[in-house]
């Protein structure tokens, strides 16, 4: 582990959540940015990427989010190199349902044979016999797409019954698709785009909280088109913090079932993000931030 191991888990606020029978820190780490430019190929600074993963574990983060499509296969191999053999408290969540093409696109790959291949590649690259959580990635690169998930989701249930997957979730899913998945088999998480400015899942988050199911927002600052908000910047300046840290602190306050997976390829940024878990927002600041999405 890194030198910061002595920071202890006390430095990581936000508490924990249970995914099925797995306890994870609500503040996790998303590995997507560890691959090369455009999430393709190896990182320019391999040692730096490994250092970020070791720092995350050293800070007490016990939830790492990844996918075989990142690189492709690059981030999973980095996770294995940095952290294998894994501590019993560390849980890796991966997703299947999309691959990469030569142009760096994200074509869907949700035929049962695609999913079987993806699960086996994840197992191999991560050095595991069973995957803690596998999310079925729905929609496409443009976002949510309606339609039945029965065939691909049932293929993952079959792999779960074979012992290759412990728990299932869905990603990039409509509320109808979440309900359809739940009618087939239990899920432990839903991973969708959600942040201060994109509040379309408010109702779904509250429903899932009532069912004890995690909601994992990606793109906490808007993703590839960063959220430009004078309000967010003003609150961050007043708190002597960063817009990202404030956005993460707001998400932690939004609902107890929200788990965070901000990504970074920098140890310094990782520490800044972790500091966001210790920000306490006043009711006035919360009211100010709430207006961004209205």
Short mmCIF file of C-alpha atoms in Angstrom, two decimals:
data_model
loop_
_atom_site.label_atom_id
_atom_site.label_comp_id
_atom_site.label_asym_id
_atom_site.label_seq_id
_atom_site.Cartn_x
_atom_site.Cartn_y
_atom_site.Cartn_z
CA UNK A 1 0.00 0.00 0.00
CA UNK A 2 1.01 3.64 -0.35
CA UNK A 3 2.55 5.75 2.36
CA UNK A 4 -0.82 7.27 3.11
CA UNK A 5 -2.15 4.01 4.61
CA UNK A 6 -1.74 5.59 8.03
CA UNK A 7 -4.38 8.18 7.08
CA UNK A 8 -6.84 5.46 8.22
CA UNK A 9 -10.43 5.06 7.12
CA UNK A 10 -11.41 7.82 9.54
CA UNK A 11 -10.30 10.33 6.91
CA UNK A 12 -12.93 8.95 4.53
CA UNK A 13 -16.32 10.32 5.49
CA UNK A 14 -19.70 9.38 4.06
CA UNK A 15 -20.10 6.06 5.81
CA UNK A 16 -20.82 2.71 4.19
CA UNK A 17 -23.56 0.92 2.24
CA UNK A 18 -24.34 -2.74 1.71
CA UNK A 19 -24.49 -4.16 -1.82
CA UNK A 20 -26.23 -7.46 -1.14
CA UNK A 21 -23.86 -8.98 1.43
CA UNK A 22 -20.91 -6.69 0.56
CA UNK A 23 -20.17 -3.61 2.65
CA UNK A 24 -18.55 -0.78 0.69
CA UNK A 25 -17.58 2.80 1.44
CA UNK A 26 -20.13 5.23 -0.01
CA UNK A 27 -17.17 7.11 -1.44
CA UNK A 28 -15.62 4.87 -4.09
CA UNK A 29 -13.25 5.27 -7.00
CA UNK A 30 -13.96 5.03 -10.74
CA UNK A 31 -11.03 3.61 -12.74
CA UNK A 32 -12.10 4.83 -16.21
CA UNK A 33 -9.57 7.68 -16.38
CA UNK A 34 -6.61 5.37 -15.77
CA UNK A 35 -6.58 4.22 -19.41
CA UNK A 36 -5.00 6.30 -22.19
CA UNK A 37 -6.59 9.25 -24.05
CA UNK A 38 -10.22 8.62 -25.00
CA UNK A 39 -10.19 5.64 -22.58
CA UNK A 40 -8.12 3.76 -25.18
CA UNK A 41 -4.75 2.10 -24.73
CA UNK A 42 -2.36 2.20 -21.79
CA UNK A 43 -1.83 5.25 -19.58
CA UNK A 44 1.02 7.63 -20.41
CA UNK A 45 2.20 7.25 -16.81
CA UNK A 46 1.76 3.62 -15.77
CA UNK A 47 3.44 4.03 -12.39
CA UNK A 48 1.23 7.04 -11.71
CA UNK A 49 -1.88 4.99 -12.50
CA UNK A 50 -0.79 2.21 -10.14
CA UNK A 51 -0.05 4.82 -7.45
CA UNK A 52 -3.60 6.21 -7.68
CA UNK A 53 -5.11 2.74 -7.16
CA UNK A 54 -2.83 2.04 -4.19
CA UNK A 55 -3.62 5.44 -2.73
CA UNK A 56 -7.37 4.78 -3.07
CA UNK A 57 -7.02 1.51 -1.18
CA UNK A 58 -4.69 3.14 1.34
CA UNK A 59 -7.29 5.84 2.06
CA UNK A 60 -9.79 3.12 2.94
CA UNK A 61 -11.85 3.21 -0.26
CA UNK A 62 -13.40 -0.25 -0.61
CA UNK A 63 -15.47 0.21 -3.80
CA UNK A 64 -13.69 0.37 -7.16
CA UNK A 65 -15.71 0.73 -10.36
CA UNK A 66 -14.31 -0.51 -13.66
CA UNK A 67 -15.21 -2.14 -17.00
CA UNK A 68 -13.52 -4.43 -19.49
CA UNK A 69 -14.24 -1.81 -22.18
CA UNK A 70 -11.89 0.69 -20.50
CA UNK A 71 -8.71 0.45 -22.54
CA UNK A 72 -10.11 -2.10 -23.52
CA UNK A 73 -9.02 -4.38 -20.66
CA UNK A 74 -6.37 -1.88 -19.53
CA UNK A 75 -7.90 -0.65 -16.27
CA UNK A 76 -8.73 -4.18 -15.08
CA UNK A 77 -5.14 -5.26 -15.65
CA UNK A 78 -3.88 -2.17 -13.78
CA UNK A 79 -6.20 -2.93 -10.85
CA UNK A 80 -4.83 -6.46 -10.68
CA UNK A 81 -1.21 -5.30 -10.87
CA UNK A 82 -1.72 -2.64 -8.19
CA UNK A 83 -3.93 -4.44 -5.68
CA UNK A 84 -3.91 -8.24 -6.19
CA UNK A 85 -4.18 -10.22 -3.94
CA UNK A 86 -7.13 -8.08 -2.88
CA UNK A 87 -7.96 -7.36 0.74
CA UNK A 88 -11.19 -9.00 1.91
CA UNK A 89 -12.79 -5.57 2.38
CA UNK A 90 -12.14 -4.39 -1.22
CA UNK A 91 -14.98 -4.90 -3.72
CA UNK A 92 -14.71 -4.39 -7.47
CA UNK A 93 -17.80 -3.54 -9.51
CA UNK A 94 -17.58 -4.03 -13.27
CA UNK A 95 -19.95 -3.65 -16.21
CA UNK A 96 -20.63 -5.49 -19.44
CA UNK A 97 -22.74 -4.73 -22.50
CA UNK A 98 -20.45 -2.46 -24.54
CA UNK A 99 -17.10 -2.94 -26.26
CA UNK A 100 -14.68 -0.64 -28.10
CA UNK A 101 -14.09 -0.37 -31.83
CA UNK A 102 -10.96 0.71 -33.71
CA UNK A 103 -12.26 4.30 -33.86
CA UNK A 104 -12.71 4.49 -30.10
CA UNK A 105 -16.50 4.11 -30.29
CA UNK A 106 -18.61 2.19 -27.76
CA UNK A 107 -20.77 -0.25 -29.78
CA UNK A 108 -23.22 -2.32 -27.76
CA UNK A 109 -22.44 -6.01 -27.17
CA UNK A 110 -25.37 -7.55 -25.35
CA UNK A 111 -25.88 -10.90 -27.04
CA UNK A 112 -25.59 -13.74 -24.50
CA UNK A 113 -22.29 -14.89 -26.05
CA UNK A 114 -20.92 -11.29 -25.83
CA UNK A 115 -21.78 -11.17 -22.15
CA UNK A 116 -20.29 -14.59 -21.40
CA UNK A 117 -17.06 -13.54 -23.11
CA UNK A 118 -16.99 -10.24 -21.23
CA UNK A 119 -17.51 -11.89 -17.84
CA UNK A 120 -14.71 -14.38 -18.49
CA UNK A 121 -12.36 -11.59 -19.65
CA UNK A 122 -13.13 -9.59 -16.50
CA UNK A 123 -12.41 -12.63 -14.32
CA UNK A 124 -9.12 -13.25 -16.14
CA UNK A 125 -7.91 -9.64 -16.15
CA UNK A 126 -8.84 -8.99 -12.51
CA UNK A 127 -7.50 -12.36 -11.32
CA UNK A 128 -10.79 -13.44 -9.72
CA UNK A 129 -12.89 -16.63 -9.60
CA UNK A 130 -16.11 -14.67 -9.08
CA UNK A 131 -17.04 -11.03 -9.75
CA UNK A 132 -18.55 -9.13 -6.80
CA UNK A 133 -21.00 -7.05 -8.84
CA UNK A 134 -21.67 -6.93 -12.59
CA UNK A 135 -23.78 -4.13 -14.06
CA UNK A 136 -25.53 -4.67 -17.38
CA UNK A 137 -24.82 -1.55 -19.43
CA UNK A 138 -27.93 -0.56 -21.40
CA UNK A 139 -28.65 2.22 -23.89
CA UNK A 140 -25.80 3.41 -26.10
CA UNK A 141 -23.16 6.14 -26.32
CA UNK A 142 -25.97 8.70 -26.77
CA UNK A 143 -27.60 7.74 -23.47
CA UNK A 144 -30.73 5.90 -22.35
CA UNK A 145 -32.68 3.83 -24.89
CA UNK A 146 -36.03 2.19 -24.09
CA UNK A 147 -36.56 -1.50 -24.71
CA UNK A 148 -36.56 -4.87 -22.98
CA UNK A 149 -33.43 -6.05 -21.17
CA UNK A 150 -34.79 -9.56 -20.59
CA UNK A 151 -32.49 -11.53 -22.90
CA UNK A 152 -29.16 -10.01 -21.79
CA UNK A 153 -30.16 -9.80 -18.14
CA UNK A 154 -31.25 -13.44 -18.08
CA UNK A 155 -27.86 -14.39 -19.59
CA UNK A 156 -26.16 -12.67 -16.62
CA UNK A 157 -28.50 -14.41 -14.17
CA UNK A 158 -27.36 -17.71 -15.67
CA UNK A 159 -23.70 -16.76 -15.09
CA UNK A 160 -24.64 -15.77 -11.55
CA UNK A 161 -26.21 -19.19 -10.99
CA UNK A 162 -22.92 -20.73 -12.18
CA UNK A 163 -21.11 -18.85 -9.39
CA UNK A 164 -19.21 -16.46 -11.68
CA UNK A 165 -21.09 -13.37 -10.41
CA UNK A 166 -22.24 -12.60 -6.86
CA UNK A 167 -24.56 -9.65 -7.44
CA UNK A 168 -26.19 -7.91 -10.40
CA UNK A 169 -26.99 -4.31 -11.27
CA UNK A 170 -27.97 -2.21 -14.27
CA UNK A 171 -26.36 0.87 -15.79
CA UNK A 172 -27.67 3.59 -18.13
CA UNK A 173 -31.17 2.26 -17.42
CA UNK A 174 -34.65 3.76 -17.56
CA UNK A 175 -36.97 3.33 -14.58
CA UNK A 176 -38.95 0.79 -16.65
CA UNK A 177 -35.80 -1.24 -17.32
CA UNK A 178 -34.92 -1.19 -13.62
CA UNK A 179 -38.37 -2.57 -12.81
CA UNK A 180 -38.07 -5.21 -15.54
CA UNK A 181 -34.68 -6.36 -14.19
CA UNK A 182 -36.12 -6.62 -10.67
CA UNK A 183 -38.96 -8.79 -11.96
CA UNK A 184 -36.31 -11.24 -13.25
CA UNK A 185 -33.78 -11.27 -10.38
CA UNK A 186 -32.66 -9.08 -7.44
CA UNK A 187 -30.36 -6.15 -8.21
CA UNK A 188 -28.09 -4.33 -5.74
CA UNK A 189 -27.39 -1.12 -7.67
CA UNK A 190 -28.38 1.19 -10.51
CA UNK A 191 -25.64 3.25 -12.17
CA UNK A 192 -26.90 6.25 -14.17
CA UNK A 193 -25.86 9.77 -15.12
CA UNK A 194 -26.98 12.16 -12.39
CA UNK A 195 -25.62 15.37 -10.89
CA UNK A 196 -26.62 18.82 -9.63
CA UNK A 197 -27.81 19.85 -13.11
CA UNK A 198 -29.23 16.51 -14.34
CA UNK A 199 -31.94 15.53 -11.85
CA UNK A 200 -34.08 13.25 -14.05
CA UNK A 201 -33.68 10.29 -11.64
CA UNK A 202 -34.85 12.03 -8.45
CA UNK A 203 -37.95 9.84 -8.16
CA UNK A 204 -36.02 6.65 -8.98
CA UNK A 205 -33.35 7.43 -6.36
CA UNK A 206 -35.99 7.78 -3.64
CA UNK A 207 -37.75 4.57 -4.72
CA UNK A 208 -34.48 2.62 -4.67
CA UNK A 209 -33.56 4.07 -1.26
CA UNK A 210 -36.82 2.68 0.10
CA UNK A 211 -35.86 -0.74 -1.29
CA UNK A 212 -32.30 -0.67 0.08
CA UNK A 213 -30.78 -0.53 -3.42
CA UNK A 214 -27.76 1.64 -4.20
CA UNK A 215 -27.82 4.42 -6.79
CA UNK A 216 -24.40 5.17 -8.30
CA UNK A 217 -24.25 8.43 -10.27
CA UNK A 218 -21.61 8.81 -12.95
CA UNK A 219 -20.41 12.18 -14.31
CA UNK A 220 -20.85 14.12 -11.02
CA UNK A 221 -19.65 17.25 -12.83
CA UNK A 222 -21.38 16.71 -16.15
CA UNK A 223 -18.88 14.41 -17.86
CA UNK A 224 -17.40 15.29 -21.23
CA UNK A 225 -19.17 18.67 -21.23
CA UNK A 226 -18.35 19.91 -17.73
CA UNK A 227 -21.07 21.57 -15.71
CA UNK A 228 -20.52 25.35 -15.92
CA UNK A 229 -22.20 26.80 -12.85
CA UNK A 230 -21.40 30.14 -11.27
CA UNK A 231 -23.43 29.04 -8.23
CA UNK A 232 -21.34 25.89 -7.76
CA UNK A 233 -18.10 27.85 -8.22
CA UNK A 234 -19.25 30.52 -5.74
CA UNK A 235 -20.11 27.94 -3.05
CA UNK A 236 -16.78 26.17 -3.63
CA UNK A 237 -14.86 29.45 -3.29
CA UNK A 238 -16.66 30.33 -0.04
CA UNK A 239 -15.83 26.89 1.39
CA UNK A 240 -12.22 27.12 0.16
CA UNK A 241 -12.89 23.93 -1.80
CA UNK A 242 -13.25 22.75 -5.41
CA UNK A 243 -16.46 22.53 -7.50
CA UNK A 244 -15.97 18.74 -7.72
CA UNK A 245 -15.69 18.37 -3.94
CA UNK A 246 -18.86 20.44 -3.44
CA UNK A 247 -20.74 18.45 -6.10
CA UNK A 248 -19.69 15.20 -4.38
CA UNK A 249 -20.66 16.51 -0.93
CA UNK A 250 -24.10 17.45 -2.30
CA UNK A 251 -24.55 13.93 -3.73
CA UNK A 252 -23.64 12.35 -0.38
CA UNK A 253 -26.28 14.53 1.28
CA UNK A 254 -28.89 13.91 -1.45
CA UNK A 255 -29.74 10.37 -0.33
CA UNK A 256 -28.11 7.70 1.88
CA UNK A 257 -28.20 5.12 -0.96
CA UNK A 258 -26.02 7.24 -3.27
CA UNK A 259 -22.53 5.80 -3.79
CA UNK A 260 -19.85 7.94 -5.44
CA UNK A 261 -17.30 6.76 -8.00
CA UNK A 262 -15.41 9.89 -9.12
CA UNK A 263 -12.43 9.10 -11.30
CA UNK A 264 -9.04 10.72 -11.59
CA UNK A 265 -5.57 9.76 -12.79
CA UNK A 266 -3.90 12.00 -10.19
CA UNK A 267 -3.15 11.19 -6.53
CA UNK A 268 -3.51 14.90 -5.67
CA UNK A 269 -6.99 15.08 -7.24
CA UNK A 270 -7.99 11.87 -5.51
CA UNK A 271 -7.10 13.44 -2.15
CA UNK A 272 -9.06 16.61 -3.08
CA UNK A 273 -12.10 14.49 -3.93
CA UNK A 274 -11.82 12.59 -0.65
CA UNK A 275 -11.69 15.94 1.17
CA UNK A 276 -15.11 16.61 -0.36
CA UNK A 277 -16.57 13.83 1.77
CA UNK A 278 -15.71 15.91 4.85
CA UNK A 279 -17.36 19.13 3.60
CA UNK A 280 -20.42 20.03 5.61
CA UNK A 281 -22.92 22.06 3.61
CA UNK A 282 -25.27 24.39 5.47
CA UNK A 283 -29.01 24.41 4.73
CA UNK A 284 -28.49 27.74 2.93
CA UNK A 285 -25.73 26.29 0.74
CA UNK A 286 -27.86 23.24 -0.02
CA UNK A 287 -30.79 25.47 -1.03
CA UNK A 288 -28.46 27.47 -3.27
CA UNK A 289 -27.11 24.32 -4.95
CA UNK A 290 -30.62 22.86 -5.37
CA UNK A 291 -31.51 25.80 -7.66
CA UNK A 292 -28.94 24.63 -10.25
CA UNK A 293 -31.15 21.75 -11.36
CA UNK A 294 -34.41 23.70 -11.33
#
